[in-house]
Tab-separated table of C-alpha atoms and ligand atoms in Angstrom:
chain	number	residue	atom	x	y	z
S	1	MET	CA	33.754	-14.754	-22.497
S	2	SER	CA	31.547	-12.999	-19.953
S	3	VAL	CA	30.868	-14.390	-16.460
S	4	ASP	CA	27.061	-14.870	-17.427
S	5	ALA	CA	27.887	-16.983	-20.351
S	6	ILE	CA	30.371	-19.216	-18.562
S	7	LEU	CA	27.645	-19.771	-15.851
S	8	GLU	CA	25.050	-20.309	-18.544
S	9	ARG	CA	27.229	-23.114	-19.955
S	10	ALA	CA	27.773	-24.573	-16.312
S	11	PHE	CA	24.151	-24.461	-15.285
S	12	GLN	CA	23.318	-26.960	-18.246
S	13	ASN	CA	25.117	-29.453	-16.230
S	14	ARG	CA	22.333	-30.867	-13.699
S	15	ILE	CA	24.809	-31.828	-11.021
S	16	PHE	CA	26.443	-28.466	-11.139
S	17	SER	CA	23.036	-26.702	-10.981
S	18	GLN	CA	21.755	-28.876	-8.215
S	19	ALA	CA	25.194	-28.267	-6.009
S	20	PHE	CA	25.054	-24.580	-7.029
S	21	PHE	CA	21.377	-23.967	-5.845
S	22	LEU	CA	22.092	-25.860	-2.642
S	23	VAL	CA	24.908	-23.532	-1.636
S	24	GLU	CA	22.812	-20.547	-2.821
S	25	ARG	CA	19.995	-21.512	-1.007
S	26	LYS	CA	21.779	-22.071	2.441
S	27	MET	CA	23.885	-19.084	1.951
S	28	LYS	CA	21.119	-16.834	1.380
S	29	GLU	CA	19.016	-18.226	4.129
S	30	TRP	CA	21.528	-17.497	6.642
S	31	LEU	CA	22.757	-13.992	5.366
S	32	PHE	CA	19.377	-12.600	4.258
S	33	ASP	CA	16.579	-14.823	5.491
S	34	CYS	CA	16.057	-15.568	1.729
S	35	GLN	CA	12.604	-17.218	0.993
S	36	SER	CA	13.741	-18.727	-2.237
S	37	CYS	CA	11.210	-16.812	-4.536
S	38	GLY	CA	13.678	-17.501	-7.397
S	39	ASN	CA	12.988	-13.728	-8.572
S	40	CYS	CA	15.803	-12.278	-6.458
S	41	VAL	CA	15.674	-8.565	-5.971
S	42	LEU	CA	18.116	-8.505	-3.108
S	43	SER	CA	20.504	-6.261	-5.050
S	44	HIS	CA	17.797	-3.401	-5.201
S	45	THR	CA	16.551	-3.748	-1.798
S	46	GLY	CA	19.866	-3.314	0.427
S	47	PHE	CA	20.401	-7.058	0.790
S	48	ILE	CA	17.182	-7.409	2.751
S	49	CYS	CA	14.559	-10.062	1.583
S	50	PRO	CA	11.409	-8.201	1.002
S	51	MET	CA	9.795	-11.497	0.824
S	52	ARG	CA	9.957	-11.788	4.382
S	53	CYS	CA	7.140	-9.338	4.586
S	54	PRO	CA	3.796	-10.935	5.695
S	55	LYS	CA	2.097	-9.340	2.672
S	56	SER	CA	4.923	-9.954	0.069
S	57	GLN	CA	5.572	-6.353	-0.597
S	58	ARG	CA	8.026	-5.778	-3.395
S	59	ASN	CA	7.682	-2.154	-4.058
S	60	GLY	CA	7.762	-0.582	-0.441
S	61	PRO	CA	6.152	-0.635	2.799
S	62	CYS	CA	2.283	-1.042	3.436
S	63	GLY	CA	0.539	1.804	5.438
S	64	GLY	CA	0.952	0.032	8.813
S	65	ALA	CA	4.499	0.204	10.012
S	66	MET	CA	4.567	2.065	13.169
S	67	ASP	CA	7.957	2.943	15.151
S	68	GLY	CA	9.689	0.583	12.740
S	69	HIS	CA	7.579	-2.373	13.593
S	70	CYS	CA	5.472	-4.387	11.423
S	71	GLU	CA	1.685	-4.005	11.694
S	72	VAL	CA	1.085	-7.979	11.551
S	73	ASP	CA	3.568	-8.812	14.340
S	74	ILE	CA	4.668	-6.026	16.318
S	75	SER	CA	7.690	-7.961	17.934
S	76	LYS	CA	9.213	-7.926	14.410
S	77	ARG	CA	10.673	-5.155	12.535
S	78	CYS	CA	8.864	-3.946	9.368
S	79	VAL	CA	11.235	-5.466	6.488
S	80	TRP	CA	10.734	-2.186	4.821
S	81	ASP	CA	12.087	-0.215	7.544
S	82	GLU	CA	15.144	-2.394	7.319
S	83	ILE	CA	15.387	-1.983	3.762
S	84	TRP	CA	15.353	1.798	4.096
S	85	GLU	CA	17.992	1.877	6.670
S	86	SER	CA	20.243	-0.433	4.879
S	87	THR	CA	19.739	1.395	1.528
S	88	ASN	CA	20.563	4.734	3.315
S	89	ARG	CA	23.688	3.040	4.738
S	90	LEU	CA	24.800	1.824	1.230
S	91	HIS	CA	23.914	5.332	-0.162
S	92	ARG	CA	21.603	3.810	-2.704
S	93	ILE	CA	18.181	5.435	-1.792
S	94	ASP	CA	17.750	5.739	-5.843
S	95	LEU	CA	17.117	2.176	-5.810
S	96	LEU	CA	14.014	2.500	-3.745
S	97	THR	CA	12.728	5.799	-5.469
S	98	ASN	CA	13.215	4.764	-9.142
S	99	ASN	CA	12.642	1.269	-9.109
S	100	TYR	CA	9.642	-0.732	-9.954
S	101	GLU	CA	9.480	-4.242	-9.339
S	102	GLY	CA	7.137	-6.249	-11.721
S	103	PRO	CA	4.818	-9.014	-10.350
S	104	PRO	CA	6.951	-12.043	-9.502
S	105	ASP	CA	6.953	-15.142	-11.710
S	106	TRP	CA	5.526	-17.601	-9.256
S	107	ARG	CA	6.669	-20.532	-11.335
S	108	LEU	CA	10.036	-19.810	-10.315
S	109	TYR	CA	9.493	-20.290	-6.701
S	110	GLY	CA	11.675	-22.470	-4.847
S	111	THR	CA	14.351	-22.277	-7.727
S	112	SER	CA	17.917	-20.875	-7.947
S	113	ALA	CA	17.545	-17.103	-8.789
S	114	TRP	CA	21.235	-16.917	-10.101
S	115	GLU	CA	20.346	-19.583	-12.555
S	116	ASN	CA	17.050	-17.895	-13.459
S	117	MET	CA	19.002	-14.455	-13.891
S	118	VAL	CA	21.735	-16.182	-16.172
S	119	ALA	CA	18.943	-17.883	-18.519
S	120	GLY	CA	17.297	-14.546	-18.621
S	121	ARG	CA	14.058	-15.655	-16.955
S	122	LEU	CA	13.844	-12.605	-14.791
S	123	GLU	CA	12.631	-9.051	-16.329
S	124	SER	CA	14.680	-7.123	-13.759
S	125	PRO	CA	18.140	-5.903	-14.301
S	126	SER	CA	21.010	-8.272	-13.827
S	127	ILE	CA	22.484	-8.470	-10.202
S	128	PHE	CA	25.734	-7.563	-11.772
S	129	GLU	CA	24.139	-4.336	-13.058
S	130	THR	CA	22.658	-3.090	-9.824
S	131	LEU	CA	25.025	-4.565	-7.105
S	132	PHE	CA	27.583	-1.870	-7.328
S	133	ARG	CA	27.515	1.831	-8.290
S	134	LYS	CA	29.172	2.755	-11.282
S	135	ASP	CA	30.595	5.908	-10.208
S	136	GLU	CA	32.607	4.795	-7.245
S	137	PRO	CA	35.804	2.500	-7.345
S	138	LEU	CA	35.067	-1.134	-6.705
S	139	LEU	CA	37.754	-1.071	-3.826
S	140	ARG	CA	35.620	1.439	-1.633
S	141	GLU	CA	32.346	-0.048	-2.627
S	142	VAL	CA	32.947	-3.609	-2.162
S	143	PRO	CA	34.061	-3.449	1.482
S	144	ARG	CA	31.033	-1.108	2.193
S	145	VAL	CA	28.649	-3.946	0.555
S	146	VAL	CA	30.092	-6.784	2.624
S	147	PHE	CA	30.163	-4.922	5.729
S	148	GLN	CA	26.631	-3.961	5.325
S	149	ILE	CA	25.530	-7.729	4.490
S	150	LEU	CA	27.305	-8.963	7.561
S	151	ARG	CA	25.668	-6.103	9.740
S	152	ASN	CA	22.127	-7.150	8.382
S	153	CYS	CA	23.009	-10.961	9.031
S	154	TYR	CA	23.889	-10.131	12.460
S	155	ASN	CA	20.838	-8.129	13.234
S	156	LEU	CA	18.831	-11.317	11.772
S	157	ILE	CA	20.620	-13.603	14.175
S	158	THR	CA	20.449	-11.673	17.231
S	159	GLY	CA	17.224	-9.764	16.599
S	160	PRO	CA	13.517	-11.095	16.482
S	161	SER	CA	13.297	-13.168	13.207
S	162	TRP	CA	10.366	-13.965	11.090
S	163	ARG	CA	11.673	-17.469	11.068
S	164	ARG	CA	11.327	-17.941	14.664
S	165	TYR	CA	8.051	-18.521	16.354
S	166	GLU	CA	8.156	-15.830	19.142
S	167	GLY	CA	4.518	-15.997	20.518
S	168	ARG	CA	1.799	-13.708	19.362
S	169	PRO	CA	1.516	-10.221	20.710
S	170	PRO	CA	-1.617	-8.840	22.188
S	171	LEU	CA	-3.803	-7.338	19.418
C	1	MET	CA	-11.190	12.264	-19.462
C	2	LYS	CA	-9.845	8.851	-18.500
C	3	ALA	CA	-13.093	7.456	-17.426
C	4	GLY	CA	-15.491	10.397	-17.326
C	5	SER	CA	-16.683	9.498	-13.780
C	6	ASN	CA	-18.381	12.488	-11.623
C	7	LEU	CA	-15.570	12.368	-9.365
C	8	GLU	CA	-12.999	12.793	-12.282
C	9	LYS	CA	-15.097	15.753	-13.608
C	10	VAL	CA	-15.404	17.506	-10.408
C	11	LEU	CA	-11.736	17.261	-9.789
C	12	ALA	CA	-10.868	18.147	-13.327
C	13	ALA	CA	-13.198	21.141	-13.025
C	14	GLY	CA	-10.954	22.481	-10.063
C	15	HIS	CA	-13.799	22.080	-7.278
C	16	PHE	CA	-12.545	20.854	-3.919
C	17	ALA	CA	-13.796	17.137	-4.037
C	18	ALA	CA	-15.366	15.290	-1.208
C	19	THR	CA	-15.754	11.640	-1.280
C	20	GLY	CA	-17.386	9.332	1.268
C	21	GLU	CA	-17.183	5.974	2.502
C	22	LEU	CA	-19.805	3.205	3.048
C	23	GLY	CA	-19.104	-0.056	4.987
C	24	PRO	CA	-21.127	-2.990	3.671
C	25	PRO	CA	-23.120	-5.070	6.076
C	26	LYS	CA	-21.779	-8.421	7.499
C	27	SER	CA	-24.894	-9.807	6.134
C	28	ALA	CA	-27.119	-10.085	3.049
C	29	ASP	CA	-29.385	-7.047	4.146
C	30	ARG	CA	-30.157	-4.538	1.281
C	31	GLU	CA	-31.855	-2.421	3.414
C	32	VAL	CA	-28.682	-1.384	5.439
C	33	ILE	CA	-27.163	-0.277	1.973
C	34	GLU	CA	-30.165	1.752	1.332
C	35	LYS	CA	-30.314	3.668	4.520
C	36	LYS	CA	-26.669	4.431	4.608
C	37	ALA	CA	-26.834	5.621	0.993
C	38	GLY	CA	-29.580	7.987	2.124
C	39	TYR	CA	-27.308	9.709	4.479
C	40	LEU	CA	-24.593	10.256	1.714
C	41	LYS	CA	-26.622	11.045	-1.364
C	42	GLY	CA	-26.117	14.660	-2.400
C	43	HIS	CA	-23.335	15.297	0.222
C	44	VAL	CA	-20.359	13.649	-1.449
C	45	ASP	CA	-19.191	13.259	-5.191
C	46	ALA	CA	-18.578	9.526	-4.895
C	47	VAL	CA	-18.735	6.806	-2.293
C	48	ASN	CA	-15.987	4.252	-1.473
C	49	ILE	CA	-17.194	0.918	-0.808
C	50	THR	CA	-14.695	-1.083	1.288
C	51	ASP	CA	-13.597	-4.543	0.248
C	52	CYS	CA	-13.638	-6.722	3.388
C	53	GLN	CA	-11.970	-3.890	5.355
C	54	THR	CA	-9.816	-5.175	8.340
C	55	ALA	CA	-10.191	-8.476	6.776
C	56	VAL	CA	-13.655	-9.031	7.964
C	57	VAL	CA	-16.055	-10.939	5.733
C	58	ARG	CA	-18.904	-8.555	4.453
C	59	MET	CA	-20.835	-8.076	1.403
C	60	SER	CA	-18.710	-7.468	-1.660
C	61	SER	CA	-17.543	-4.204	-2.877
C	62	ILE	CA	-18.563	-4.587	-6.362
C	63	SER	CA	-22.204	-5.742	-5.710
C	64	VAL	CA	-22.837	-2.950	-3.337
C	65	GLY	CA	-21.239	-0.622	-5.962
C	66	THR	CA	-24.064	-1.812	-8.339
C	67	MET	CA	-26.702	-1.164	-5.890
C	68	LEU	CA	-25.365	2.316	-5.309
C	69	LEU	CA	-25.617	2.911	-9.069
C	70	GLY	CA	-29.374	2.006	-8.984
C	71	LEU	CA	-29.902	4.375	-6.106
C	72	GLY	CA	-28.243	7.209	-7.968
C	73	LEU	CA	-24.722	7.454	-6.104
C	74	GLU	CA	-21.557	7.237	-7.796
C	75	PRO	CA	-19.421	4.359	-6.283
C	76	THR	CA	-15.700	3.963	-5.862
C	77	ILE	CA	-15.065	0.249	-5.569
C	78	GLN	CA	-12.081	-0.834	-3.588
C	79	MET	CA	-10.030	-3.874	-4.735
C	80	THR	CA	-7.189	-5.496	-2.444
C	81	CYS	CA	-4.589	-7.920	-3.142
C	82	ARG	CA	-5.306	-9.999	-0.128
C	83	ASP	CA	-8.183	-12.287	-1.339
C	84	ARG	CA	-7.481	-12.536	-5.321
C	85	ASN	CA	-4.817	-13.412	-7.473
C	86	ARG	CA	-4.228	-11.413	-10.803
C	87	ILE	CA	-6.643	-13.774	-12.572
C	88	ALA	CA	-9.687	-12.935	-10.143
C	89	ILE	CA	-8.779	-9.399	-10.040
C	90	GLN	CA	-8.907	-8.780	-13.729
C	91	ALA	CA	-11.811	-10.898	-14.155
C	92	ASP	CA	-13.805	-8.933	-11.262
C	93	LEU	CA	-12.608	-5.658	-12.752
C	94	LEU	CA	-14.020	-6.538	-16.203
C	95	GLY	CA	-17.185	-7.251	-14.653
C	96	ALA	CA	-17.254	-4.094	-12.526
C	97	ALA	CA	-16.626	-1.870	-15.741
C	98	ALA	CA	-19.304	-3.741	-17.523
C	99	LEU	CA	-21.769	-2.784	-14.623
C	100	GLY	CA	-21.031	0.658	-15.071
C	101	ILE	CA	-18.545	1.218	-12.265
C	102	LYS	CA	-15.995	4.119	-12.935
C	103	ASN	CA	-13.824	4.654	-9.952
C	104	LEU	CA	-11.528	2.291	-8.416
C	105	LEU	CA	-9.151	2.298	-5.573
C	106	CYS	CA	-6.338	-0.098	-5.470
C	107	LEU	CA	-4.935	-1.321	-2.184
C	108	THR	CA	-2.695	-3.971	-0.687
C	109	GLY	CA	-5.409	-4.770	1.984
C	110	ASP	CA	-5.192	-5.533	5.690
C	111	HIS	CA	-3.552	-8.756	6.750
C	112	GLN	CA	-6.099	-11.435	7.567
C	113	LYS	CA	-4.602	-11.762	11.021
C	114	PHE	CA	-6.984	-8.716	12.035
C	115	GLY	CA	-9.962	-10.098	10.801
C	116	ASN	CA	-12.499	-12.597	11.890
C	117	HIS	CA	-10.755	-15.576	9.852
C	118	PRO	CA	-7.201	-15.381	11.119
C	119	ARG	CA	-6.468	-18.826	10.009
C	120	ALA	CA	-7.195	-18.158	6.298
C	121	LYS	CA	-4.614	-18.276	3.497
C	122	ASN	CA	-3.858	-15.048	2.129
C	123	VAL	CA	-3.002	-14.234	-1.749
C	124	PHE	CA	-0.758	-11.081	-2.140
C	125	ASP	CA	0.053	-12.300	-5.546
C	126	LEU	CA	0.394	-8.740	-6.355
C	127	ASP	CA	1.272	-5.652	-4.362
C	128	SER	CA	-0.651	-2.569	-4.545
C	129	MET	CA	1.986	-1.090	-6.800
C	130	GLN	CA	1.779	-4.003	-9.425
C	131	LEU	CA	-1.987	-3.683	-9.104
C	132	LEU	CA	-2.207	-0.118	-10.307
C	133	GLN	CA	0.376	-0.720	-13.081
C	134	MET	CA	-1.837	-3.796	-14.269
C	135	VAL	CA	-5.151	-1.922	-14.185
C	136	LYS	CA	-3.411	1.192	-15.908
C	137	ALA	CA	-2.216	-1.126	-18.549
C	138	MET	CA	-5.642	-2.761	-19.055
C	139	ARG	CA	-7.049	0.824	-19.438
C	140	ASP	CA	-4.398	2.580	-21.616
C	141	GLU	CA	-2.746	-0.180	-23.550
C	142	LYS	CA	-5.647	-2.831	-23.664
C	143	ARG	CA	-3.424	-5.479	-22.344
C	144	PHE	CA	-3.782	-8.063	-19.691
C	145	GLU	CA	-1.291	-8.655	-17.161
C	146	CYS	CA	0.251	-11.395	-19.144
C	147	GLY	CA	0.757	-9.047	-22.219
C	148	GLU	CA	-2.004	-10.430	-24.229
C	149	GLU	CA	-4.031	-7.994	-26.188
C	150	MET	CA	-7.632	-7.395	-25.255
C	151	GLU	CA	-10.286	-7.815	-27.836
C	152	GLY	CA	-13.216	-5.536	-27.598
C	153	ARG	CA	-13.842	-2.737	-24.982
C	154	GLU	CA	-11.449	-2.267	-22.211
C	155	PRO	CA	-12.470	-1.340	-18.545
C	156	ARG	CA	-11.957	2.369	-18.201
C	157	PHE	CA	-11.515	3.287	-14.305
C	158	PHE	CA	-10.578	6.352	-12.610
C	159	ILE	CA	-7.735	4.755	-10.638
C	160	GLY	CA	-6.915	5.623	-7.121
C	161	ALA	CA	-4.399	4.483	-4.709
C	162	ALA	CA	-3.869	4.901	-0.988
C	163	ALA	CA	-0.993	6.850	0.766
C	164	ASN	CA	-0.305	6.795	4.489
C	165	PRO	CA	1.855	9.884	5.498
C	166	PHE	CA	2.286	8.842	8.870
C	167	ALA	CA	3.582	5.334	8.797
C	168	ASP	CA	7.448	4.612	8.813
C	169	PRO	CA	9.632	5.230	7.237
C	170	PHE	CA	8.361	8.616	7.131
C	171	GLU	CA	11.006	10.166	4.779
C	172	TYR	CA	10.273	7.313	2.176
C	173	ARG	CA	6.611	8.021	1.985
C	174	PRO	CA	6.617	10.928	-0.612
C	175	HIS	CA	8.907	8.826	-2.981
C	176	ARG	CA	6.271	5.925	-2.714
C	177	LEU	CA	3.683	8.325	-3.650
C	178	ALA	CA	5.713	9.242	-6.472
C	179	LYS	CA	6.183	5.572	-7.464
C	180	LYS	CA	2.288	5.001	-7.203
C	181	VAL	CA	1.891	7.942	-9.457
C	182	ALA	CA	4.259	6.752	-11.922
C	183	ALA	CA	2.429	3.321	-11.769
C	184	GLY	CA	-0.750	4.741	-12.709
C	185	ALA	CA	-2.716	6.582	-9.955
C	186	ASP	CA	-5.007	9.364	-10.968
C	187	PHE	CA	-6.048	10.086	-7.386
C	188	ILE	CA	-5.095	9.287	-3.902
C	189	GLN	CA	-6.788	9.074	-0.778
C	190	THR	CA	-4.650	9.431	2.399
C	191	GLN	CA	-4.969	7.761	5.707
C	192	ILE	CA	-6.983	9.781	8.236
C	193	VAL	CA	-5.479	12.867	9.067
C	194	PHE	CA	-5.411	13.848	13.001
C	195	ASN	CA	-2.015	15.468	13.086
C	196	VAL	CA	-2.342	18.466	10.586
C	197	PRO	CA	1.258	19.653	10.948
C	198	LYS	CA	2.742	16.238	10.160
C	199	PHE	CA	0.484	16.096	7.054
C	200	ALA	CA	1.565	19.678	5.935
C	201	GLU	CA	5.093	18.474	6.268
C	202	PHE	CA	4.198	15.386	3.979
C	203	MET	CA	2.492	17.647	1.532
C	204	LYS	CA	5.339	20.203	1.170
C	205	LYS	CA	7.634	17.333	0.328
C	206	VAL	CA	5.010	16.033	-2.032
C	207	CYS	CA	4.708	19.461	-3.675
C	208	ASP	CA	8.536	19.753	-3.840
C	209	LEU	CA	8.466	16.557	-5.976
C	210	GLY	CA	5.977	18.117	-8.027
C	211	LEU	CA	3.184	15.371	-7.475
C	212	HIS	CA	0.358	17.529	-6.709
C	213	GLU	CA	0.241	18.611	-10.590
C	214	LYS	CA	0.219	14.975	-11.554
C	215	VAL	CA	-2.311	13.471	-9.308
C	216	TYR	CA	-5.329	14.712	-7.107
C	217	ILE	CA	-4.623	14.376	-3.350
C	218	LEU	CA	-7.624	13.775	-1.234
C	219	ALA	CA	-6.948	14.130	2.684
C	220	GLY	CA	-8.622	11.395	4.635
C	221	VAL	CA	-10.622	12.794	7.503
C	222	SER	CA	-13.073	11.165	9.931
C	223	PRO	CA	-15.082	12.030	13.062
C	224	ILE	CA	-14.354	10.431	16.242
C	225	LYS	CA	-17.582	9.202	17.866
C	226	THR	CA	-16.496	8.311	21.568
C	227	LEU	CA	-13.519	8.530	23.982
C	228	GLY	CA	-12.681	4.946	23.652
C	229	ALA	CA	-12.483	5.094	19.690
C	230	ALA	CA	-10.054	7.979	20.064
C	231	ARG	CA	-7.943	6.061	22.511
C	232	TYR	CA	-8.213	2.825	20.558
C	233	MET	CA	-7.025	4.552	17.272
C	234	ALA	CA	-4.263	6.380	19.047
C	235	LYS	CA	-2.945	3.137	20.471
C	236	PHE	CA	-3.858	0.020	18.471
C	237	VAL	CA	-4.662	0.828	14.914
C	238	PRO	CA	-1.550	0.418	12.763
C	239	GLY	CA	-0.441	3.496	10.876
C	240	MET	CA	-2.726	5.921	12.644
C	241	ASP	CA	-1.224	9.138	14.264
C	242	VAL	CA	-3.600	10.739	16.796
C	243	PRO	CA	-2.071	13.524	18.666
C	244	ASP	CA	-2.692	13.516	22.483
C	245	GLU	CA	-4.268	16.882	22.109
C	246	MET	CA	-7.287	15.207	20.383
C	247	VAL	CA	-7.781	12.468	22.934
C	248	ARG	CA	-7.538	15.192	25.685
C	249	ARG	CA	-10.352	17.383	23.961
C	250	MET	CA	-12.547	14.213	23.738
C	251	LYS	CA	-11.768	13.474	27.314
C	252	GLU	CA	-12.600	16.963	28.734
C	253	SER	CA	-15.792	17.302	26.942
C	254	PRO	CA	-18.821	16.186	28.932
C	255	LYS	CA	-20.105	12.733	27.912
C	256	GLU	CA	-23.419	13.819	26.320
C	257	LYS	CA	-21.420	16.333	24.189
C	258	ARG	CA	-18.725	13.952	22.882
C	259	GLU	CA	-20.286	13.122	19.544
C	260	GLU	CA	-20.708	16.868	19.083
C	261	GLU	CA	-16.889	17.574	19.813
C	262	GLY	CA	-15.881	14.584	17.585
C	263	ILE	CA	-17.708	16.364	14.693
C	264	GLN	CA	-16.311	19.857	15.587
C	265	ILE	CA	-12.673	18.459	15.499
C	266	CYS	CA	-13.463	16.994	12.047
C	267	VAL	CA	-14.844	20.059	10.677
C	268	GLU	CA	-11.751	21.873	11.833
C	269	ILE	CA	-9.381	19.465	10.359
C	270	ILE	CA	-11.468	19.809	7.069
C	271	GLN	CA	-10.859	23.598	7.195
C	272	GLN	CA	-7.151	23.263	8.000
C	273	VAL	CA	-6.199	20.674	5.420
C	274	ARG	CA	-8.091	22.740	2.739
C	275	GLU	CA	-5.553	25.465	3.213
C	276	ILE	CA	-2.683	23.060	2.604
C	277	PRO	CA	-1.101	23.597	-0.837
C	278	GLY	CA	-1.563	20.415	-3.055
C	279	VAL	CA	-4.836	19.144	-1.586
C	280	ALA	CA	-7.552	18.526	-4.051
C	281	GLY	CA	-10.307	17.454	-1.804
C	282	ILE	CA	-11.228	15.454	1.402
C	283	HIS	CA	-12.101	11.785	1.832
C	284	LEU	CA	-14.857	11.442	4.763
C	285	MET	CA	-14.343	8.113	6.512
C	286	ALA	CA	-17.433	8.254	8.637
C	287	ILE	CA	-17.475	4.337	8.805
C	288	GLU	CA	-20.586	2.999	10.812
C	289	TRP	CA	-21.475	6.512	11.558
C	290	GLU	CA	-22.810	7.840	8.196
C	291	GLU	CA	-25.475	9.623	9.920
C	292	ALA	CA	-22.885	12.374	10.611
C	293	VAL	CA	-22.116	13.031	6.973
C	294	PRO	CA	-24.690	15.577	6.095
C	295	GLU	CA	-23.770	17.712	9.398
C	296	ILE	CA	-19.901	17.525	8.731
C	297	THR	CA	-20.173	18.584	5.114
C	298	GLU	CA	-22.784	21.132	5.821
C	299	ARG	CA	-20.776	22.881	8.732
C	300	ALA	CA	-17.474	22.572	6.595
C	301	GLY	CA	-18.865	24.250	3.886
C	302	LEU	CA	-18.622	21.493	1.395
C	303	LEU	CA	-22.410	21.923	0.408
C	304	PRO	CA	-24.067	21.918	-2.147
C	305	ARG	CA	-21.903	19.679	-4.113
C	306	PRO	CA	-21.103	20.866	-7.742
C	307	GLN	CA	-22.906	19.647	-10.531
C	308	VAL	CA	-20.527	18.883	-13.480
G	401	SF4	S1	4.466	-3.452	8.205
G	401	SF4	FE1	6.194	-3.615	6.936
G	401	SF4	S2	6.678	-6.062	7.124
G	401	SF4	FE2	4.777	-5.582	8.003
G	401	SF4	S3	2.979	-6.035	6.370
G	401	SF4	FE3	3.537	-3.960	6.250
G	401	SF4	S4	5.347	-3.645	4.816
G	401	SF4	FE4	5.292	-5.772	5.426
């Protein structure tokens, strides 16, 4: 039985699905500053959540980023600048150039993206398919991805965050 | 022909296109539109009408577009994702098409923080890429965003998108343009070009990707009116790249001659971008200075506009 099928069965249990979402939500909040949009694209965006962007840009940066800072609040980094950096480190620029993210399904806001994925509610390819490249041994790929996630997470905790109010910059 | 607009015909015939821009008033004055339209008529192929640009409340883009049709100009309406969700966008576009508007520029929109209603709630239901895709599907597949089939006539637009060659991350910009072309853009209007070498570098990458054959690229240009404007744009306008050289030229010319110098710089830039391979035209954004358009187009050798 595939992982998808096992999970699908498990998600039918209410308690399991609640507990799973609790863990998923908290983990993703800490690691990625996830906004629980329920339409997860983290595996296509170098493990940086694009929904942090004040304009909810899911297909690339707006025209305002300057010196890597967001036009809306220059004390914060442009999310897409981070995504570009992170995908470069993962050698996965192809994800940003060939990928088109469809409009999000806002009914799924605040629900578990894994459950939605397993239940086939998302149109984008499964996380399992896009997480790792096929042409490299997993033993090399997995540590790189994990290291990159932790690195992003460290930047998130130490750097200016969209989650903290850090005053308004002068216009 | 996708929509059969004047702009599309000019571009398809291989002419060097020139489009203008008209900023609607912050009031219900029809006279302002008529006055500004007078400066633009006969000097450009189509006129962009901004959709509450910099998030300041103004007369709506589609209504001004209809007035321009009545005045004999061709409008290019702008549609942003800031104020409307996918239902409102589609509804407005159906109406615009029925009113006879044929050009459409799809934008994400400035954040409301910059405008006069910073406390407003934004929408951003779609982003510009998804908007392009949606408009294209409405035109080519007669489908609404939800997938439902459209009965009757579909809205046919010549679809435009914006590109900023100067914003970060610079290396990603040509790829993003490629994505916009794949999503459905027929023409591109760029951010105002002051830094011509950097723009040329961007265009080279665009041509390497073969995009100049799939899409018409209009380089944005704008005259600078005052020294203060030059300084402000250099420092505070997000996504604008004004070289120090420009600011210095404005500063060194005597005060009464500064407007003249601004126009001169603009004309020079038009002539320079015209030489860059892949540039199909210019987009002249003389916002709140529409009087300058006749002089600039005349001196840049863009007149008379082709009749197609
Ligand atoms: S600068 Fe970056 S983070 Fe800020 S609104 Fe634009 S795309 Fe989003």
